[in-house]
Coordinates of C-alpha atoms and ligand atoms in Angstrom, one line a residue:
M1 CA 0.0 0.0 0.0
S2 CA 2.7 2.4 1.0
E3 CA 4.5 1.5 -2.3
M4 CA 1.4 2.5 -4.3
L5 CA 0.8 5.7 -2.4
P6 CA 4.2 6.8 -1.0
L7 CA 3.4 10.5 -0.6
Q8 CA 1.4 11.6 2.4
V9 CA 0.2 14.8 3.9
V10 CA -0.4 15.1 7.7
E11 CA -2.1 18.0 9.6
L12 CA 0.3 18.7 12.4
T13 CA -1.8 21.4 14.0
P14 CA -5.3 20.7 15.5
P15 CA -8.2 21.2 13.2
G16 CA -10.3 24.3 13.5
R17 CA -9.6 28.0 13.5
G18 CA -6.1 29.0 14.4
A19 CA -3.6 31.7 13.4
V20 CA -1.5 29.2 11.4
A21 CA -1.9 25.6 10.3
T22 CA 1.0 23.4 9.5
L23 CA 0.9 20.5 7.0
L24 CA 3.7 18.1 6.5
V25 CA 4.2 16.6 3.1
E26 CA 6.4 13.4 3.3
G27 CA 7.6 10.8 1.0
P28 CA 9.9 10.5 -2.1
G29 CA 9.5 13.6 -4.3
A30 CA 7.6 15.6 -1.7
A31 CA 9.5 18.8 -2.5
A32 CA 9.1 18.3 -6.3
L33 CA 5.4 17.8 -5.8
V34 CA 5.0 21.0 -3.8
E35 CA 7.0 22.9 -6.3
R36 CA 4.6 22.0 -9.1
K37 CA 1.9 24.3 -7.6
F38 CA 4.1 26.8 -5.7
R39 CA 5.1 30.2 -6.8
A40 CA 7.7 31.8 -4.6
C41 CA 7.4 35.6 -4.1
G42 CA 11.1 36.1 -5.0
G43 CA 10.6 34.0 -8.1
R44 CA 13.4 31.5 -7.1
P45 CA 12.7 27.8 -7.3
L46 CA 11.9 26.2 -3.9
R47 CA 14.9 24.0 -3.8
S48 CA 17.6 26.5 -4.9
G49 CA 19.9 28.2 -2.4
A50 CA 20.6 27.1 1.2
A51 CA 18.9 24.0 2.7
D52 CA 16.4 24.7 5.4
R53 CA 15.2 28.0 3.9
L54 CA 11.8 29.4 4.6
V55 CA 10.1 30.6 1.4
F56 CA 7.0 32.7 1.1
G57 CA 4.7 32.3 -1.9
R58 CA 1.4 31.1 -3.2
F59 CA 0.1 27.6 -3.7
G60 CA -2.5 26.2 -6.1
D61 CA -4.3 27.8 -9.0
P62 CA -4.0 31.6 -9.1
P63 CA -4.4 33.5 -7.0
G64 CA -3.7 30.6 -4.6
E65 CA -3.2 30.3 -0.9
E66 CA -0.4 32.2 0.9
L67 CA 2.1 29.7 2.2
V68 CA 5.4 29.7 4.0
V69 CA 7.3 26.6 2.9
H70 CA 10.0 25.0 4.8
C71 CA 11.9 22.4 2.7
R72 CA 13.5 20.1 5.3
S73 CA 14.7 17.8 2.6
G74 CA 13.6 16.5 -0.8
R75 CA 11.2 14.1 0.9
S76 CA 10.0 16.3 3.8
V77 CA 8.3 19.7 3.4
E78 CA 6.4 21.7 5.9
L79 CA 3.7 24.0 4.6
H80 CA 2.5 26.8 6.9
C81 CA -0.8 28.3 5.8
H82 CA -3.6 30.4 7.2
G83 CA -5.2 28.5 10.1
G84 CA -8.8 28.5 8.9
T85 CA -10.3 25.2 7.8
A86 CA -10.9 26.5 4.3
A87 CA -7.2 27.3 3.7
V88 CA -6.1 23.9 4.9
A89 CA -8.8 22.1 2.8
M90 CA -7.7 24.0 -0.3
V91 CA -4.0 23.1 0.1
E92 CA -4.9 19.5 0.9
K93 CA -7.2 19.3 -2.1
V94 CA -4.3 20.3 -4.5
L95 CA -2.0 17.8 -2.8
V96 CA -4.5 15.0 -3.0
E97 CA -5.1 15.7 -6.7
F98 CA -1.4 15.1 -7.2
G99 CA -1.6 11.7 -5.5
C100 CA -0.9 12.6 -1.9
R101 CA -2.7 10.6 0.8
V102 CA -4.1 12.4 3.8
V103 CA -2.9 10.6 6.9
P104 CA -4.4 11.3 10.4
W105 CA -1.7 12.6 12.8
R106 CA -2.3 9.8 15.2
D107 CA -1.6 7.2 12.5
W108 CA 1.5 9.2 11.4
L109 CA 2.8 9.4 15.0
G110 CA 2.1 5.7 15.6
A111 CA 3.9 4.6 12.4
R112 CA 7.0 6.5 13.5
Q113 CA 7.2 4.8 16.9
E114 CA 8.3 1.3 17.4
D115 CA 7.3 1.4 21.0
P116 CA 3.5 1.3 21.3
I117 CA 3.6 2.9 24.8
A118 CA 5.6 5.9 23.4
A119 CA 3.1 6.2 20.5
A120 CA 0.2 6.2 22.9
A121 CA 1.9 8.7 25.1
G122 CA 2.6 11.0 22.1
A123 CA -1.0 10.9 21.1
A124 CA -2.2 11.5 24.7
L125 CA 0.2 14.4 25.1
A126 CA -1.8 16.3 22.5
E127 CA -4.8 16.1 24.8
A128 CA -3.0 16.9 28.1
R129 CA -4.4 20.1 29.5
T130 CA -2.0 21.0 32.3
E131 CA 1.7 21.1 32.8
P132 CA 1.9 18.3 35.4
T133 CA -0.2 15.9 33.3
A134 CA 1.9 16.7 30.2
A135 CA 5.1 16.1 32.2
I136 CA 3.9 12.7 33.4
L137 CA 2.9 11.7 29.8
L138 CA 6.3 13.0 28.5
D139 CA 8.0 10.7 31.0
Q140 CA 6.0 7.7 29.6
Y141 CA 6.9 8.9 26.1
H142 CA 10.6 8.8 27.1
G143 CA 10.2 5.2 28.3
A144 CA 9.4 5.3 32.0
L145 CA 6.5 2.8 31.8
R146 CA 8.2 0.6 29.1
R147 CA 11.2 0.2 31.4
E148 CA 9.0 -0.7 34.3
F149 CA 7.2 -3.3 32.2
E150 CA 10.7 -4.7 31.3
Q151 CA 11.6 -4.8 35.0
I152 CA 8.5 -6.8 35.7
E153 CA 9.2 -9.3 32.9
Q154 CA 12.8 -9.6 34.2
A155 CA 11.6 -10.3 37.8
L156 CA 9.2 -12.9 36.5
R157 CA 12.0 -14.6 34.5
N158 CA 14.1 -14.6 37.7
H159 CA 11.2 -16.2 39.6
D160 CA 11.1 -13.1 41.8
A161 CA 7.4 -13.1 42.5
T162 CA 7.7 -10.7 45.4
G163 CA 9.6 -8.1 43.3
A164 CA 7.3 -8.5 40.4
R165 CA 4.2 -8.1 42.6
R166 CA 5.6 -5.0 44.3
R167 CA 6.2 -3.3 40.9
V168 CA 2.8 -4.3 39.5
D169 CA 1.0 -3.1 42.6
A170 CA 2.9 0.2 42.6
L171 CA 1.8 0.8 39.0
L172 CA -1.8 -0.2 39.6
A173 CA -1.9 2.2 42.5
R174 CA -1.2 5.0 39.9
A175 CA -3.8 3.7 37.4
E176 CA -6.4 6.1 38.7
L177 CA -4.1 9.1 38.2
G178 CA -3.1 7.7 34.7
R179 CA -6.8 7.4 33.7
H180 CA -7.2 11.1 34.4
L181 CA -4.2 12.5 32.5
V182 CA -6.4 13.2 29.5
R183 CA -9.8 13.0 31.2
P184 CA -10.5 15.6 33.9
W185 CA -11.5 14.5 37.4
Q186 CA -15.2 15.0 38.1
V187 CA -15.7 17.1 41.2
V188 CA -19.3 17.8 42.2
L189 CA -20.4 20.5 44.7
A190 CA -23.5 19.5 46.5
G191 CA -25.5 20.5 49.5
R192 CA -28.8 22.0 50.5
T193 CA -30.2 24.9 48.5
N194 CA -28.8 28.4 49.2
V195 CA -25.7 27.3 51.0
G196 CA -23.5 28.9 48.4
K197 CA -22.6 26.1 45.9
S198 CA -23.0 28.3 42.8
S199 CA -21.1 31.2 44.5
L200 CA -18.3 28.8 45.4
I201 CA -18.1 27.5 41.9
N202 CA -17.7 31.1 40.7
A203 CA -15.1 31.7 43.3
L204 CA -13.2 28.6 42.3
L205 CA -13.3 29.5 38.7
G206 CA -12.7 33.1 39.3
Y207 CA -15.6 34.4 37.1
G208 CA -19.4 34.6 37.2
R209 CA -20.5 31.6 35.2
A210 CA -23.0 29.7 37.5
I211 CA -26.3 31.3 38.2
V212 CA -26.4 32.8 41.7
H213 CA -29.7 34.0 43.2
P214 CA -30.9 34.7 46.8
T215 CA -34.0 32.6 46.1
P216 CA -33.5 28.9 47.1
G217 CA -33.3 26.5 44.1
T218 CA -32.2 28.9 41.3
T219 CA -29.7 26.5 39.9
C220 CA -32.0 23.8 38.8
D221 CA -29.6 22.0 36.5
V222 CA -26.0 20.8 36.5
V223 CA -23.6 23.5 35.4
T224 CA -20.1 22.3 34.6
A225 CA -16.9 24.1 33.9
T226 CA -13.3 22.8 33.4
T227 CA -10.5 24.2 35.4
A228 CA -7.2 23.1 37.0
M229 CA -6.6 22.5 40.7
G230 CA -3.1 22.0 41.9
G231 CA -2.2 21.4 38.2
W232 CA -4.8 18.6 37.8
P233 CA -7.6 19.0 35.3
V234 CA -10.9 19.2 37.0
E235 CA -14.5 19.4 35.7
L236 CA -16.5 21.1 38.4
S237 CA -20.2 20.6 38.6
D238 CA -22.7 22.7 40.4
T239 CA -25.8 20.8 41.3
A240 CA -29.3 21.6 42.3
G241 CA -29.8 21.6 46.1
L242 CA -30.2 18.2 47.7
R243 CA -33.7 18.5 49.0
A244 CA -37.2 17.2 48.1
A245 CA -38.2 19.4 45.1
E246 CA -41.8 20.1 44.6
D247 CA -41.6 21.5 41.2
A248 CA -41.4 19.0 38.3
V249 CA -38.6 20.9 36.5
E250 CA -36.6 21.2 39.7
R251 CA -37.2 17.6 40.5
A252 CA -35.6 16.6 37.2
G253 CA -32.6 18.8 38.1
V254 CA -32.3 17.1 41.5
Q255 CA -32.4 13.7 39.9
R256 CA -29.7 14.7 37.5
A257 CA -27.7 16.0 40.4
R258 CA -27.9 12.6 42.2
Q259 CA -26.7 10.9 39.0
Q260 CA -23.8 13.4 38.9
L261 CA -23.0 12.5 42.5
A262 CA -22.9 8.8 41.7
D263 CA -20.4 9.4 38.8
A264 CA -18.2 11.9 40.7
D265 CA -14.5 11.3 41.6
L266 CA -15.0 13.7 44.5
L267 CA -18.0 15.2 46.2
V268 CA -17.7 18.5 48.0
L269 CA -20.5 18.8 50.5
V270 CA -21.3 22.4 51.2
F271 CA -22.9 23.6 54.4
D272 CA -24.0 27.1 55.5
A273 CA -21.8 28.0 58.5
S274 CA -24.2 30.7 59.6
K275 CA -27.1 28.3 60.1
T276 CA -27.7 26.0 63.0
W277 CA -26.6 22.4 62.3
S278 CA -29.7 20.5 61.4
D279 CA -30.7 16.8 61.2
S280 CA -30.8 17.1 57.4
D281 CA -27.2 18.4 57.5
K282 CA -26.3 15.3 59.5
A283 CA -28.2 13.1 57.1
L284 CA -26.3 14.4 54.2
L285 CA -23.0 13.7 55.9
D286 CA -24.1 10.3 56.8
A287 CA -25.2 9.6 53.3
W288 CA -21.9 10.7 51.7
P289 CA -19.2 9.6 54.2
N290 CA -16.4 10.0 51.6
A291 CA -17.3 13.6 50.8
L292 CA -15.2 16.6 51.5
P293 CA -17.3 18.7 53.9
I294 CA -16.9 22.5 54.0
D295 CA -18.6 25.3 55.8
N296 CA -19.3 28.2 53.6
K297 CA -20.4 31.8 54.5
C298 CA -17.8 31.9 57.3
D299 CA -17.8 35.7 56.8
L300 CA -21.2 35.8 58.5
L301 CA -19.8 34.3 61.7
G302 CA -18.4 37.6 62.8
E303 CA -16.2 37.5 65.9
A304 CA -16.8 33.8 66.4
A305 CA -15.5 33.0 62.9
P306 CA -12.9 30.2 62.9
T307 CA -9.7 30.7 60.9
P308 CA -10.8 30.2 57.2
G309 CA -9.7 26.9 55.7
Q310 CA -8.6 25.3 59.0
T311 CA -10.7 24.9 62.0
A312 CA -13.9 23.3 63.0
A313 CA -17.0 25.4 62.5
R314 CA -18.7 26.4 65.7
H315 CA -22.1 25.1 64.8
I316 CA -21.1 21.5 64.2
P317 CA -21.6 19.4 67.2
A318 CA -18.4 17.7 68.5
S319 CA -20.3 14.4 68.3
C320 CA -20.5 14.5 64.5
R321 CA -18.3 11.6 63.5
V322 CA -17.1 13.0 60.1
C323 CA -16.6 16.7 60.9
S324 CA -15.5 16.9 64.4
G325 CA -11.8 17.7 64.6
A326 CA -9.6 20.4 63.2
N327 CA -9.7 19.5 59.5
R328 CA -13.0 20.9 58.6
L329 CA -12.7 23.6 55.9
T330 CA -14.3 26.9 56.2
T331 CA -14.8 29.2 53.2
S332 CA -16.5 32.4 52.1
A333 CA -17.5 32.6 48.5
L334 CA -18.2 36.2 49.1
T335 CA -14.8 37.4 50.4
G336 CA -12.6 34.6 48.9
Q337 CA -11.5 33.4 52.4
G338 CA -10.5 29.7 52.4
I339 CA -10.8 29.3 48.7
E340 CA -7.1 28.6 48.2
A341 CA -7.2 26.1 51.0
L342 CA -10.2 24.5 49.4
V343 CA -8.4 24.2 46.1
R344 CA -5.4 22.5 47.9
A345 CA -7.8 20.2 49.7
I346 CA -9.5 19.1 46.5
A347 CA -6.2 18.5 44.7
G348 CA -4.9 16.6 47.7
R349 CA -8.0 14.3 47.7
L350 CA -7.8 13.7 44.0
V351 CA -4.1 12.9 43.9
P352 CA -2.9 12.2 47.5
D353 CA 0.4 10.9 46.4
P354 CA 1.7 12.6 43.2
P355 CA 4.4 10.5 41.5
P356 CA 8.0 11.8 41.5
P357 CA 9.4 13.1 38.2
G358 CA 10.3 10.2 35.9
A359 CA 8.0 7.7 37.6
A360 CA 6.1 5.1 35.5
V361 CA 2.4 5.7 35.3
P362 CA 0.0 3.5 33.3
F363 CA -2.3 5.7 31.3
T364 CA -4.4 3.5 29.0
D365 CA -7.0 0.8 29.7
E366 CA -4.9 -1.7 27.8
Q367 CA -1.9 -1.0 30.0
V368 CA -4.0 -1.4 33.1
Q369 CA -5.4 -4.6 31.8
A370 CA -1.9 -5.9 31.1
L371 CA -1.0 -5.1 34.7
I372 CA -4.1 -6.9 36.0
G373 CA -3.1 -9.9 33.9
Y374 CA 0.4 -9.9 35.4
R375 CA -1.1 -9.6 38.9
A376 CA -3.3 -12.6 38.3
S377 CA -0.4 -14.7 37.0
I378 CA 1.9 -14.0 40.0
R379 CA 1.3 -16.7 42.7
Ligands
GDP401 N1 -22.3 36.2 53.2 C1 -22.2 35.2 52.3 N2 -23.2 35.0 51.4 C2 -23.0 34.0 50.5 C3 -21.8 33.2 50.4 N3 -21.9 32.3 49.4 C4 -23.1 32.5 48.9 N4 -23.8 33.5 49.5 C5 -25.1 34.1 49.1 O1 -26.0 33.0 49.4 C6 -27.1 33.1 48.4 C7 -27.2 31.7 47.8 O2 -26.0 31.5 47.1 P1 -25.9 30.4 45.9 O3 -24.5 30.3 45.5 O4 -27.0 30.7 44.8 O5 -26.4 29.1 46.7 P2 -26.7 27.6 46.1 O6 -28.2 27.5 46.1 O7 -26.1 26.6 47.1 O8 -26.1 27.5 44.7 C8 -26.7 34.2 47.5 O9 -27.4 35.4 47.9 C9 -25.2 34.4 47.7 O10 -24.8 35.7 47.4 C10 -20.8 33.5 51.4 O11 -19.7 32.9 51.5 N5 -21.0 34.5 52.3
MG402 MG1 -27.0 27.2 42.9

């Protein structure tokens, strides 16, 4: 197949509108092919003069698309054109008419990599949204996970079951982190109506996105927004208040909220610090024992206010099994007090043990399945 269609064009920049799009034309005669439809502004042929030149001109039937051409070699040419989809489509159309095959960038990347883990890491890197997640994927691209798999194989060959098991278990402990390198963690804020969930989302995001209203029950649907917390990508959801809704529309919202809770990686249970602790507050805590409980509106506590982000709220009875003790967070969505501590607490709950630089982290379902397979085979 590659003999029949040796020339290929790959979009190196993501599709959509951008300032500049880059296409790579690769294969024998790539430069000659581009030259057939390219007119350099200076009139000189593309391949005259110094190698690695950048040449500005037009491509295709007159007037043609403006291009900057970088001839890396006779068989590898980069075309930089306007970033709109129409310009890219036009350039590709001309290349296809001359026998070029359009190759998706993932296939192109995969074909260049002998190591399937490095190929998968390269593809995943394009979807990493934050620096820490990209750094972890880059480590896997450079062989961290492949070397660890080799160590496991080596241990198994040496009949070192203990060593193999230890390595497999250490990797499996990072599977959850790996799963989220390209998929944000789902964090849901829940609690009774009017405790300040929507305001907290706004404070966490730093802008007014969620609907905030003094009337209980204004946010009747799930509003989501993606952000980063401690460097980890997080999708925050604001839910309808957890209470028995009388109105049909609101009931649907509450139902969706419960589904959202079931799917969440972390539930932040918000309470109103200015209100007396009630049985329904206690019922919420009992129903979601793994939730991160916080007391909002701490600005209303006046003189009696605990230090934001640290101490137990005064209205919580010491007998409460989840929230007694000093690690109860207090916040004010209004003044911003305790918001940074809340971000740190959320990040700490999502990734309690961040891997050191260079550590192996499995990041695809196949890799995790392979590890589970190893685990089962080790007696
Ligand atoms: N004083 C004070 N008021 C707040 C705070 N957070 C929210 N509110 C107010 O409480 C009301 C309900 O807030 P909202 O975010 O809509 O609550 P939700 O129903 O839980 O989403 C609004 O009037 C907010 O301005 C806070 O930290 N301090
Ligand atoms: Mg709301």
